[in-house]
Coordinates of C-alpha atoms and ligand atoms in Angstrom, one line a residue:
M1 CA 10.6 7.5 -41.7
H2 CA 7.4 8.0 -39.2
M3 CA 6.3 11.8 -40.1
R4 CA 3.2 11.8 -39.2
E5 CA 1.5 15.0 -40.2
Q6 CA -2.2 15.0 -39.4
L7 CA -4.4 14.1 -35.9
Y8 CA -6.7 11.4 -35.3
I9 CA -10.4 13.7 -34.5
D10 CA -14.0 12.7 -35.3
G11 CA -13.1 9.2 -37.4
Q12 CA -10.6 11.8 -39.7
W13 CA -7.4 12.4 -40.5
V14 CA -6.9 16.0 -40.0
D15 CA -4.6 18.8 -40.5
A16 CA -3.6 20.6 -36.6
T17 CA -3.7 23.9 -36.4
G18 CA -0.8 24.0 -33.4
E19 CA 2.6 25.3 -35.2
G20 CA 5.2 23.0 -36.4
D21 CA 6.2 19.5 -35.0
I22 CA 7.4 17.7 -32.3
Q23 CA 10.8 15.5 -33.2
V24 CA 10.5 12.0 -32.2
I25 CA 14.3 10.8 -31.4
D26 CA 15.9 6.9 -32.0
P27 CA 17.9 7.4 -27.5
A28 CA 20.4 5.2 -29.0
T29 CA 21.8 6.3 -32.0
E30 CA 20.5 10.2 -31.4
E31 CA 19.1 10.0 -35.4
L32 CA 15.6 11.4 -36.3
V33 CA 12.8 8.9 -35.8
G34 CA 10.1 11.0 -37.1
S35 CA 7.3 13.4 -35.9
V36 CA 3.9 14.3 -35.0
P37 CA 2.2 17.3 -35.0
V38 CA 1.3 19.6 -32.3
G39 CA -1.9 20.3 -31.6
S40 CA -3.3 23.8 -30.1
S41 CA -6.2 24.3 -28.0
A42 CA -8.8 24.5 -30.9
D43 CA -8.3 20.9 -31.3
V44 CA -8.9 19.5 -28.3
D45 CA -12.3 22.2 -28.9
A46 CA -12.8 19.7 -31.7
A47 CA -11.6 16.2 -30.6
V48 CA -13.8 16.5 -27.2
A49 CA -16.7 18.0 -29.2
A50 CA -16.6 15.1 -32.3
A51 CA -16.1 12.4 -28.8
R52 CA -19.8 14.3 -27.2
R53 CA -21.5 13.8 -30.2
A54 CA -20.0 9.6 -30.2
F55 CA -21.2 9.4 -26.5
P56 CA -25.0 8.7 -26.7
E57 CA -24.8 6.2 -29.3
W58 CA -21.2 4.2 -28.1
S59 CA -23.1 4.9 -25.0
Q60 CA -25.7 2.2 -25.8
S61 CA -23.6 -0.5 -27.7
T62 CA -23.9 -3.9 -26.5
L63 CA -21.2 -5.5 -24.4
E64 CA -20.7 -8.0 -27.7
E65 CA -19.9 -4.9 -29.7
R66 CA -17.3 -3.4 -27.5
A67 CA -15.6 -7.0 -26.4
D68 CA -15.6 -7.7 -30.4
I69 CA -14.1 -4.2 -31.1
L70 CA -11.0 -4.8 -27.9
N71 CA -10.0 -9.0 -29.2
Q72 CA -10.1 -7.9 -32.6
L73 CA -7.5 -4.7 -31.5
S74 CA -5.3 -7.6 -29.8
A75 CA -5.5 -9.4 -32.5
L76 CA -3.9 -6.3 -34.7
F77 CA -1.5 -6.0 -31.9
K78 CA -0.5 -9.9 -32.2
E79 CA -0.2 -9.6 -36.4
R80 CA 1.5 -5.9 -36.1
G81 CA 3.3 -7.4 -33.3
E82 CA 7.1 -7.3 -34.2
E83 CA 7.0 -3.6 -35.8
L84 CA 4.8 -2.2 -33.3
A85 CA 7.5 -3.7 -31.1
Q86 CA 10.9 -2.1 -33.3
L87 CA 9.1 1.3 -33.2
I88 CA 8.9 1.6 -29.7
T89 CA 12.4 0.4 -29.1
S90 CA 13.4 3.3 -31.6
E91 CA 11.1 5.8 -29.3
V92 CA 12.4 4.7 -26.2
G93 CA 15.3 2.7 -26.6
T94 CA 14.0 -0.5 -24.8
P95 CA 15.6 -3.9 -25.5
I96 CA 13.9 -5.5 -28.7
G97 CA 12.9 -9.3 -26.5
Y98 CA 11.9 -6.9 -23.2
S99 CA 9.9 -4.3 -25.9
R100 CA 8.1 -8.0 -28.1
M101 CA 6.9 -8.8 -23.7
A102 CA 6.1 -5.9 -22.4
M103 CA 5.5 -3.1 -24.3
V104 CA 2.7 -5.2 -26.7
G105 CA 2.2 -8.6 -25.4
T106 CA 1.2 -7.2 -22.3
P107 CA -0.8 -4.2 -23.9
S108 CA -2.3 -7.3 -26.0
V109 CA -3.7 -9.5 -22.9
V110 CA -4.7 -6.6 -21.0
L111 CA -7.7 -5.7 -24.2
R112 CA -8.4 -9.6 -24.3
S113 CA -8.7 -9.2 -20.2
Y114 CA -11.4 -5.9 -20.6
A115 CA -13.4 -8.5 -23.1
K116 CA -13.5 -11.7 -20.7
L117 CA -14.8 -8.5 -18.0
L118 CA -17.2 -8.1 -19.5
A119 CA -18.7 -11.3 -19.7
D120 CA -18.8 -11.4 -15.8
F121 CA -18.6 -7.7 -14.4
E122 CA -21.5 -6.7 -12.4
F123 CA -23.3 -4.0 -14.2
E124 CA -26.3 -3.8 -11.4
E125 CA -26.4 -4.4 -8.2
E126 CA -29.4 -4.5 -5.6
I127 CA -29.6 -2.7 -2.9
R128 CA -32.8 -3.1 -1.0
N129 CA -34.7 -0.5 -2.6
S130 CA -32.4 1.0 -5.5
L131 CA -31.5 -0.1 -8.5
V132 CA -27.6 0.8 -8.0
V133 CA -27.2 0.3 -12.3
K134 CA -23.4 1.2 -13.0
E135 CA -23.1 3.6 -16.7
P136 CA -19.8 5.4 -18.7
I137 CA -18.8 8.2 -17.3
G138 CA -18.8 9.7 -20.2
V139 CA -16.1 11.9 -22.8
C140 CA -12.4 11.1 -21.4
A141 CA -9.6 12.1 -21.9
M142 CA -6.3 10.4 -21.6
I143 CA -2.6 11.4 -20.5
T144 CA 0.2 9.2 -20.7
P145 CA 4.0 9.5 -20.0
W146 CA 6.5 7.9 -22.7
N147 CA 8.3 5.1 -20.1
F148 CA 5.5 1.9 -21.7
P149 CA 3.7 4.2 -24.0
L150 CA 1.6 1.5 -25.7
H151 CA 1.0 -0.4 -22.5
Q152 CA -0.3 2.8 -20.1
I153 CA -2.6 4.2 -23.1
I154 CA -4.1 1.2 -23.4
G155 CA -4.3 1.1 -19.6
K156 CA -6.8 3.6 -19.7
V157 CA -8.1 3.1 -23.5
A158 CA -9.1 -1.0 -23.5
P159 CA -11.1 0.2 -20.0
A160 CA -13.1 3.1 -22.0
I161 CA -14.0 1.1 -24.5
A162 CA -15.5 -1.6 -22.5
A163 CA -17.5 0.8 -20.3
G164 CA -18.5 2.8 -23.3
C165 CA -17.1 6.5 -23.0
T166 CA -14.9 7.7 -26.1
M167 CA -11.9 9.1 -25.4
V168 CA -9.3 11.7 -26.2
L169 CA -5.5 10.7 -25.9
K170 CA -2.9 13.1 -25.9
P171 CA 0.2 11.0 -25.7
S172 CA 4.1 11.9 -24.4
R173 CA 6.4 14.0 -27.0
E174 CA 9.0 11.5 -26.4
A175 CA 7.3 8.2 -27.7
P176 CA 3.7 9.0 -29.5
L177 CA 4.5 7.4 -32.4
N178 CA 2.5 4.2 -31.0
A179 CA -0.5 6.1 -30.5
F180 CA -0.1 7.1 -34.5
V181 CA -0.5 3.4 -35.0
L182 CA -3.1 2.3 -32.9
S183 CA -5.0 5.6 -34.3
D184 CA -4.4 3.7 -38.2
M185 CA -6.1 -0.1 -36.1
L186 CA -9.1 1.6 -34.4
D187 CA -10.0 3.6 -37.8
E188 CA -9.6 0.8 -39.5
L189 CA -11.3 -1.6 -37.0
S190 CA -14.6 0.6 -38.1
L191 CA -15.2 1.7 -34.1
P192 CA -17.8 4.3 -34.5
A193 CA -16.8 8.0 -35.6
G194 CA -15.2 10.2 -32.0
V195 CA -15.6 7.4 -30.1
F196 CA -11.4 7.1 -30.0
N197 CA -9.8 10.9 -31.2
L198 CA -6.1 11.9 -30.5
V199 CA -4.1 15.0 -30.6
S200 CA -0.9 14.6 -29.8
G201 CA 0.9 18.1 -28.8
R202 CA 2.8 19.8 -25.8
G203 CA 1.3 18.6 -22.1
S204 CA 1.2 22.7 -21.6
V205 CA -1.0 23.1 -23.7
V206 CA -3.0 20.1 -25.0
G207 CA -3.0 18.7 -21.4
Q208 CA -4.0 22.0 -20.0
A209 CA -6.8 22.3 -22.2
L210 CA -8.1 18.5 -21.9
S211 CA -7.6 19.2 -18.2
A212 CA -10.0 22.2 -18.3
H213 CA -12.4 20.9 -20.5
P214 CA -15.7 22.1 -19.3
D215 CA -17.0 18.9 -21.9
V216 CA -14.7 16.4 -20.2
D217 CA -16.1 13.7 -17.9
L218 CA -12.2 11.9 -16.5
V219 CA -8.9 12.6 -17.1
S220 CA -7.3 10.1 -16.5
F221 CA -3.0 10.8 -16.1
T222 CA 0.0 8.7 -15.8
G223 CA 2.7 10.6 -16.0
S224 CA 4.8 12.4 -13.4
T225 CA 3.7 13.5 -9.7
G226 CA 4.6 17.5 -11.0
A227 CA 2.1 17.5 -14.3
G228 CA -0.3 15.3 -12.1
V229 CA -0.2 17.9 -9.3
R230 CA -1.0 20.5 -12.3
V231 CA -3.7 18.4 -14.2
S232 CA -5.7 18.0 -10.5
E233 CA -5.3 22.1 -10.4
A234 CA -6.8 23.0 -13.9
A235 CA -9.6 19.7 -13.3
A236 CA -10.7 21.3 -10.0
P237 CA -12.9 23.8 -11.3
S238 CA -15.0 22.1 -13.3
V239 CA -15.3 19.3 -10.7
K240 CA -14.5 16.3 -13.4
R241 CA -12.9 13.0 -12.2
V242 CA -9.0 12.7 -12.0
T243 CA -7.2 9.6 -11.4
L244 CA -3.9 10.1 -10.8
E245 CA -0.5 7.2 -11.8
L246 CA 2.7 8.7 -10.7
G247 CA 6.0 8.6 -9.6
G248 CA 7.8 6.2 -7.2
K249 CA 10.1 5.1 -5.1
S250 CA 9.4 1.8 -4.0
A251 CA 11.5 -0.3 -1.4
N252 CA 12.2 -3.8 -1.4
I253 CA 12.8 -5.4 1.8
I254 CA 15.5 -8.8 2.3
L255 CA 14.7 -10.1 5.4
D256 CA 16.9 -12.4 7.4
D257 CA 15.1 -16.4 6.6
A258 CA 15.0 -14.8 3.1
D259 CA 17.4 -16.7 0.4
I260 CA 20.1 -14.1 -0.1
A261 CA 21.5 -15.0 -2.7
T262 CA 18.4 -15.4 -5.0
A263 CA 16.9 -12.0 -3.7
A264 CA 19.7 -10.4 -4.5
K265 CA 20.3 -11.1 -8.0
V266 CA 16.4 -11.0 -8.9
A267 CA 16.4 -7.2 -7.3
I268 CA 18.9 -5.9 -10.1
G269 CA 16.5 -6.5 -13.3
A270 CA 13.5 -5.0 -11.0
C271 CA 15.6 -2.3 -10.3
F272 CA 17.2 -1.9 -14.3
A273 CA 14.4 -3.1 -16.3
N274 CA 13.8 -0.6 -19.2
S275 CA 17.1 1.5 -18.0
G276 CA 15.6 1.5 -14.5
Q277 CA 12.3 4.1 -16.5
T278 CA 9.7 2.2 -14.7
C279 CA 7.7 4.1 -11.9
S280 CA 7.0 0.5 -10.2
A281 CA 10.5 -0.1 -9.8
L282 CA 11.9 -1.8 -6.4
T283 CA 14.6 1.1 -6.5
R284 CA 15.5 1.4 -2.7
L285 CA 16.8 -2.3 -1.5
L286 CA 16.5 -3.2 2.4
V287 CA 19.2 -5.5 3.5
P288 CA 19.5 -7.0 7.2
A289 CA 23.1 -5.6 8.6
G290 CA 24.4 -9.0 8.7
A291 CA 23.8 -9.8 4.9
R292 CA 25.7 -6.2 4.0
D293 CA 28.6 -7.8 2.0
E294 CA 27.0 -10.8 0.9
V295 CA 24.4 -9.0 -0.9
V296 CA 26.9 -6.6 -1.9
D297 CA 28.7 -8.9 -3.1
I298 CA 26.5 -10.2 -5.5
I299 CA 24.9 -7.6 -6.8
S300 CA 28.0 -6.1 -7.4
A301 CA 30.0 -8.8 -9.0
R302 CA 26.7 -9.3 -11.7
V303 CA 26.2 -5.5 -12.4
A304 CA 29.7 -5.5 -13.3
G305 CA 28.8 -7.8 -16.7
Y306 CA 25.6 -6.6 -16.9
S307 CA 25.0 -6.1 -20.8
V308 CA 24.5 -2.1 -21.9
G309 CA 23.7 -0.8 -25.3
D310 CA 21.9 -0.9 -28.8
P311 CA 18.7 -2.3 -27.9
R312 CA 18.4 -4.0 -30.8
D313 CA 20.9 -6.1 -29.5
E314 CA 19.6 -9.1 -29.0
S315 CA 22.0 -10.0 -25.3
V316 CA 21.7 -6.7 -25.0
R317 CA 20.0 -6.6 -21.4
C318 CA 20.1 -2.4 -20.7
G319 CA 19.5 0.1 -23.5
P320 CA 20.5 3.9 -23.1
L321 CA 17.6 6.1 -21.4
V322 CA 15.0 8.0 -23.8
S323 CA 16.8 11.3 -23.4
A324 CA 19.1 14.0 -23.3
N325 CA 17.6 15.6 -20.8
Q326 CA 17.0 12.1 -19.1
Q327 CA 20.7 11.2 -19.1
A328 CA 22.1 14.7 -18.1
S329 CA 19.3 14.2 -14.9
V330 CA 20.3 10.4 -14.1
S331 CA 24.0 11.3 -14.7
E332 CA 22.9 14.2 -11.7
Y333 CA 22.4 12.1 -9.8
I334 CA 24.8 9.7 -9.7
S335 CA 27.0 12.0 -9.2
S336 CA 25.0 13.5 -6.2
G337 CA 25.4 10.0 -4.3
I338 CA 29.2 10.0 -5.0
E339 CA 28.8 13.2 -3.1
E340 CA 27.1 12.1 -0.8
G341 CA 29.3 9.3 -0.1
A342 CA 27.2 6.5 -0.3
T343 CA 29.4 4.0 -0.9
L344 CA 29.4 3.4 -5.0
I345 CA 29.9 -0.2 -5.7
A346 CA 29.2 -0.6 -9.1
G347 CA 28.9 2.0 -11.8
G348 CA 28.9 5.0 -11.5
E349 CA 29.8 8.5 -13.9
G350 CA 30.2 8.3 -17.5
M351 CA 29.1 6.4 -20.7
P352 CA 29.5 2.8 -20.8
D353 CA 32.5 1.2 -21.8
G354 CA 32.6 0.8 -25.9
L355 CA 30.0 3.8 -26.3
E356 CA 29.9 7.6 -27.6
S357 CA 26.7 8.3 -28.2
G358 CA 23.3 7.4 -27.5
F359 CA 21.5 8.6 -24.3
Y360 CA 23.8 6.2 -21.7
V361 CA 24.8 6.0 -18.6
K362 CA 26.2 2.7 -16.7
P363 CA 24.0 1.0 -14.8
T364 CA 24.9 2.4 -11.0
V365 CA 24.3 0.8 -7.4
F366 CA 25.1 2.5 -4.2
A367 CA 25.6 1.0 -1.4
D368 CA 25.3 2.6 2.6
V369 CA 22.9 4.6 1.5
T370 CA 20.9 6.7 4.2
P371 CA 17.9 8.2 4.7
D372 CA 18.9 11.5 4.1
M373 CA 20.7 10.8 0.6
R374 CA 19.0 12.4 -2.8
I375 CA 19.0 9.0 -4.2
W376 CA 16.9 7.2 -1.0
Q377 CA 14.2 10.3 -1.5
E378 CA 13.8 10.9 -4.9
E379 CA 12.5 9.5 -8.0
I380 CA 15.7 8.3 -10.4
F381 CA 13.8 7.4 -13.0
G382 CA 17.4 6.0 -14.4
P383 CA 18.9 2.2 -14.0
V384 CA 20.0 3.4 -10.1
L385 CA 19.7 0.9 -6.6
A386 CA 20.1 2.3 -3.7
I387 CA 21.6 -0.1 -0.4
T388 CA 21.1 0.1 3.2
T389 CA 20.9 -2.1 5.7
Y390 CA 18.2 -2.7 9.0
D391 CA 18.8 -3.8 12.3
S392 CA 15.0 -5.0 12.7
E393 CA 12.1 -6.4 10.4
E394 CA 10.4 -2.2 12.3
E395 CA 13.0 -0.4 11.6
A396 CA 12.8 -2.4 7.7
I397 CA 9.4 -1.2 7.2
A398 CA 9.7 2.2 8.6
L399 CA 12.8 3.1 6.3
A400 CA 10.3 1.7 3.4
N401 CA 7.4 3.6 4.5
D402 CA 9.9 6.5 4.6
S403 CA 8.6 8.0 0.8
E404 CA 6.6 10.7 -0.3
Y405 CA 5.3 7.9 -2.5
G406 CA 4.2 4.6 -2.6
L407 CA 3.6 2.7 -5.9
S408 CA 5.0 -0.6 -5.1
G409 CA 7.0 -2.6 -3.1
G410 CA 9.3 -6.4 -2.3
V411 CA 9.2 -8.6 0.4
W412 CA 11.8 -11.6 0.6
S413 CA 11.5 -14.5 3.1
A414 CA 11.4 -18.2 3.7
D415 CA 8.5 -17.8 5.9
E416 CA 5.2 -16.1 3.5
D417 CA 3.3 -15.4 6.6
R418 CA 5.8 -13.1 7.6
A419 CA 6.5 -11.9 4.5
M420 CA 2.4 -11.1 4.1
S421 CA 2.4 -9.2 7.0
V422 CA 5.6 -7.0 5.9
A423 CA 3.4 -6.3 3.0
R424 CA 0.6 -5.4 4.9
Q425 CA 2.4 -2.9 6.3
L426 CA 3.4 -1.3 3.4
R427 CA 1.7 1.9 2.6
T428 CA 2.4 0.6 -1.7
G429 CA -0.6 0.2 -3.6
Q430 CA 1.2 -3.1 -4.7
V431 CA 3.8 -5.8 -3.1
S432 CA 5.4 -8.7 -4.8
I433 CA 6.5 -11.2 -2.3
N434 CA 9.5 -13.2 -3.1
G435 CA 9.6 -12.0 -6.7
G436 CA 5.8 -12.8 -7.3
A437 CA 4.4 -12.2 -11.1
F438 CA 3.1 -8.8 -12.3
N439 CA -0.9 -9.2 -12.8
I440 CA -2.4 -7.7 -15.1
S441 CA -6.0 -8.2 -13.5
A442 CA -5.1 -6.7 -10.2
P443 CA -5.4 -2.9 -9.6
F444 CA -2.5 -0.9 -10.1
G445 CA -1.7 2.2 -8.4
G446 CA -0.2 3.9 -5.5
Y447 CA -0.8 5.1 -2.3
K448 CA 0.5 8.6 -1.0
M449 CA 2.5 10.9 -3.6
S450 CA 2.5 8.2 -6.2
G451 CA -1.5 8.2 -7.2
N452 CA -5.0 8.2 -6.3
G453 CA -6.4 6.3 -9.0
R454 CA -6.5 2.4 -9.6
E455 CA -5.7 0.6 -13.5
L456 CA -6.1 -2.9 -15.3
G457 CA -8.4 -5.3 -14.0
A458 CA -12.3 -4.9 -12.8
H459 CA -10.7 -2.2 -9.9
G460 CA -9.5 -0.2 -13.5
L461 CA -12.8 -0.8 -14.9
E462 CA -15.0 0.8 -12.2
E463 CA -12.8 4.4 -12.9
F464 CA -14.8 4.9 -16.3
L465 CA -17.9 4.3 -14.9
E466 CA -20.7 6.7 -12.7
V467 CA -23.2 5.4 -10.6
K468 CA -26.5 6.1 -10.5
A469 CA -28.8 4.7 -7.8
I470 CA -33.0 4.3 -9.0
Q471 CA -35.6 3.6 -5.9
R472 CA -38.7 2.0 -5.5
Ligands
NAD501 P1 5.5 13.8 -17.4 O1 4.7 14.3 -16.2 O2 6.6 14.5 -17.7 O3 4.5 13.9 -18.4 C1 3.1 12.7 -18.9 C2 2.4 13.2 -19.7 O4 1.7 14.6 -19.1 C3 2.7 13.9 -21.2 O5 1.9 13.1 -21.9 C4 3.3 15.3 -21.2 O6 3.0 15.6 -22.2 C5 2.0 15.3 -20.2 N1 2.2 17.4 -19.3 C6 3.1 17.0 -18.9 N2 2.2 18.7 -18.0 C7 1.6 18.7 -18.1 C8 0.9 19.5 -17.5 N3 1.0 20.5 -17.1 N4 -0.9 19.4 -17.7 C9 -1.2 18.3 -18.5 N5 -0.4 17.4 -18.5 C10 0.7 17.4 -18.9 O7 6.0 12.4 -17.3 P2 7.6 10.9 -17.6 O8 8.3 11.9 -17.8 O9 6.3 11.7 -19.7 O10 6.8 10.3 -17.6 C11 7.9 9.9 -16.5 C12 7.1 9.5 -15.0 O11 5.9 8.7 -15.1 C13 7.6 9.5 -13.8 O12 8.0 10.2 -12.9 C14 7.1 8.3 -13.5 O13 7.3 7.6 -12.2 C15 5.6 8.5 -14.1 N6 4.4 6.7 -14.2 C16 3.9 6.8 -13.4 C17 3.6 5.6 -14.1 C18 2.2 4.8 -13.0 O14 1.2 4.1 -13.1 N7 2.5 5.1 -11.3 C19 3.3 4.2 -15.3 C20 4.6 5.1 -15.8 C21 5.2 6.6 -15.1

């Protein structure tokens, strides 16, 4: 059991002043995994004040010192990798193999990537009679979700350390325990007191207090679009920078010259990974009308054999959803797809066969989905794939762009130039051609209601920097 009773503020573990605790439930067993304290706005004030006090000295730290911390933290992730992967699987329900790779392996590599980037990044530039210098923005508030909890935290903490910023992290209610282990590690590395602070608690209290705080210079938020809007509203009066990484409803276009069988197979994992609880999941599949039956046959056969169950079983590909709320919400979307007349080709309502407890749903696929349906328009955040057909490339692009979101996308074609031309016409922050792999050094972020920031790589570092022009 992981009972964490204190917050990490100013280099010390201290009592929280909020009432009660937040219980963390294992979504596979519905048992208690641990708990974390409820922070208050007074705890936020203390953490922000500590971060403010630490800023002058830390902002002057050398690039070598920062790179050293990042590399040491990455090494600790490796050392304690199995423990972290098991912990996150117990918080989120992610299948253990995927947890090792995506929940711990990726952030460990991201940490090292920022240490490396510091060696080459141009912090200064000459523009005619000006010297333009990039400086740490100051005190950063980081508000993060539960679905890839440590990856999303490191996507903010690593560039903030690299930039020379100080920070206050508020992790999600569902999966906060990994953030406490991270705090233990940063404490062990002797990061100067106040550079990193952790305040767990409710979004409506701790998240709002951080967003509105006059002494916070940047809020870096990842989560739902609704909460992102509230963060922006709370932040506006103090004119701080707000960067938002929000939801998605991304389209995967199979063009008529593509290797249909491969594209159809890969489309399943691109939607179902982490039980579909991935902001950049490719949840809408667009297929040429003539290939509809072939795609439906391949996908329905494969999804029928998709293993769902205990995320600690190495052979399982789909675990539970994170919470009973999430299970209820995804189940409601599955019912709405049936009611609205889409063709159910795999999965459906109710628990997967053989499972009686845990927050599971059946991995589900609908064909003949039309753009007026809720399952086409709304982010479901579960293993539900919506397939539709199109007649021309222009129609496919229009359908893909027919979304309030614009986070990710996919294009499949035998002709890379053709795929590239379609990719350029998609109003999204990421596009993968023929299953092109995720790149931890490329900017990640959204167009439209999917957000306004970019994380990872040099673009992610820029978010934590202010720019000053000095004329001579
Ligand atoms: P959420 O918006 O409910 O919560 C995210 C964080 O915001 C949590 O820490 C929460 O406590 C806090 N929060 C909630 N209300 C707040 C408020 N009013 N003010 C300040 N903070 C508040 O989202 P979630 O359910 O944890 O995560 C799922 C959502 O996150 C999905 O919509 C998903 O698409 C999105 N997401 C986006 C990305 C991305 O990079 N674009 C990555 C992962 C998840």
